[in-house]
């Protein structure tokens, strides 16, 4: 994000005025559009509000912007002495369409992280740089030349990667499949998007866990789906709830994350796994199993996925490199009946003609390399270390204010706050203190829960981050 250069001899307010004028001339702020408030712009640019006031005054003197009490500051409709009679109403377009924007809390978190890189990040659901296998990937890229052909690849994905995934799924996840039943995607979210857009219709009812990462994805509402919740208990969802939902609402699909569930970190018990499969089979319901965290099992013996217990092919299985290697590779996969894979591959080809072959080649080489097993072992040890640091910090800083169960794998700690606080006010105060987290209501829970992701923060930041969160909480409950 652009910021004024304090080493430049030109005054800060003039730099800001020039930058805003440039953005207006580029069409980023069309005539009549509302500019950010003085306070918000000052926060974004890291300057005093008085500096922004001077910049706005400069632009007003040139007739570029105009301010009205109670209406904010807008780009002048008569800029450059020409009245744009046919300027599109971009605000209406931005608010239109059927694809909904991210939830306000998530947009607030993203904005805060973009504005302040020094925030301690307990919100982002990805690995920190020190947990990613960067040295190994660098070696593989130097040892193996790029493909001689850099055009479009098979719509289902790079064939050598799908072949490597067949062996990986068999060895590590107990899933037997063929390359023709695998679709390569850019990650779990694209897999879910394809499923909701192509296999379901507006008005269809689906069951999702509560709380659930799926609840934070507006793509379900964008597809016009009706969401019904399966409460997550200590042993995971109660499968018998599915019968009731099916009888009342004729649900058409079940979405679940049985291993180290996001956000709660719970494991679906073996008994409930069997019940879930039996009920889904009895009702003829497909299950979408999202399995990003299984290989992070701290005991080193990953729990089997539901898909490994699926003899009749009723489960669509989703996996990703993002939570076990590097999110920047943008590699995920889906295992499904071939007819479903063909349908979704055709839809994805209409979107982007498939993923770049280069990260697919890197992922294939990493999966079959001697680096993969040692990386997983190191990843589990480092995640366990970070989890323990977080537990220690929570017990030290918030002994009487928070309750949690300690997860045995995954990236997240799900916590219930004992004091009653407003989610929005707590997030804003935490950002002021220098730390960011995700309020539990993002995932469908009532106010009073928080999710701390310990995989993204550096080990040395975890204690400090929780101390800052505790300070923010104390500020609100005084």
Steps between C-alpha positions, in 0.01 A plus 500: 500500500629846405624725779661845485879513489626677811845542341352697211539878522140546384267546799299194601165666436604588143611141436163379626310751290697400188437131568125547544484715184682226310259231622208721396649549154544123466131448567542332837283773651247605233321836517253508786660209686561521874860526620623336823447712810786716626545274805501177300736636235736624770508152654563336162784737410657517846473878530324747727144590416607863465722397206203345320291810575765710323506260204122517465513879523752502214274284284195710584683817396553342156134399470589131495304406811216650698394451861160537659420482868352161580559364149876452500745594226428407139668533164361806324243433228633798306866403507703656217198709405317210345184348638512121451136440408548130427739390773404146611366465851793287617373488857184328384702254292732428793202426722323294233556156355418167657844430647506638852805674654691357793353542846562845657722358777723327243525817292589695816774249586643505148498879494679517836769255388551691174538828686723375779749221428617505863172357631539160666285278284280239670243529218657382175446131432838421350846385602769747598801522273720295734255206480493485121749273317662786312854354488368168373285662233790721390720191459234315303450796267874520434536125449207459261457707185167658420282314249590557138138594433339781703157496340171379642507159666227240544185665646517257793854609579861412428512123446825434697351686799183292489713187479705613801177569688374148433805363685484769770133441575555125523808524724404789728120508499397141426301611197515289187419688183619557144632808327177527298306557823721791615451866415776750577372832635654818640406391851211390719300817439499452125394139552210615718410773252480252211284266706257769612473651152484185289350219708233692689223741400359816660259403775671169578550423868839386630633409845814663636669475837439766763739666554664446164749658263237447231275746681761773441483451122226711336528275193229279650257790523616629161392166352158547657535200732309459824739417784401279793733444790641186661624600847861397570541332838809362671485188277403691187157529340211281610405295191142445619439872440532423128184289502304788648639752250428265211143442616428871554697662219600224253866592521696399191860500624706490820819705545736384772857543626536195731872520587613797713198695392533866413447694724448272803787252450271207589523144368193311386494184713521158336147412609361820350697447179332164452160645582551788259590267214209269576244780510635669187491165317147428621375840379711506183670824605843599368759617753759766422800431724751781540823354642773766523648419841524122546873478431568750778394242763747563783520130586636433152223249418248692288136406551348340191261709294139403448588437135720204600187339654282568194441178303215635285648831382264738680773745611664786313839538664682837504867551585755777471870584521421826678489364857787252474749669265455838333180692434672699226523195275120515473464124462198305618325187383166329495426128487155420362319269258636550150172645370517770771867572428423542130212736576706717734807495274284631217369780723847590626630512143239767427639701792875491444604221257670327792786576737857588409700185426806624693363483859332172407838362395658622825225339707536169313876495553465585869246223563727230358825643638699389804426843650129441562507272808766703688304818427181352648684389813660841546166671434324295767771572756500873433120526506493309830761740639293802393183347640667450837625858498146618437357282780764633740429861403123459534536343845737774610321804357134396521471234772150602607370646175522223242414132451635267234569139407854424387502372138708196406566623147425781259571871515228645724404553863128554560431702813194612692524833677346507847442879514224620268647730237397637164683324214545814294627711788740226610645465149543877464668526841728204423609663176582817695713288736683339206343156459231352278279189537171369357179544704312174538182647353672493160460121513137506607548495876344734748700800615760416764723257310834566330727300271874536543705359212847418631651378171541849352658689789870457573582306816650806668183702427246266661547602863510869411193465279291342775620768746374763257168318458464477880561875526233565238253280689573674830441839337147392408395340827618776733 
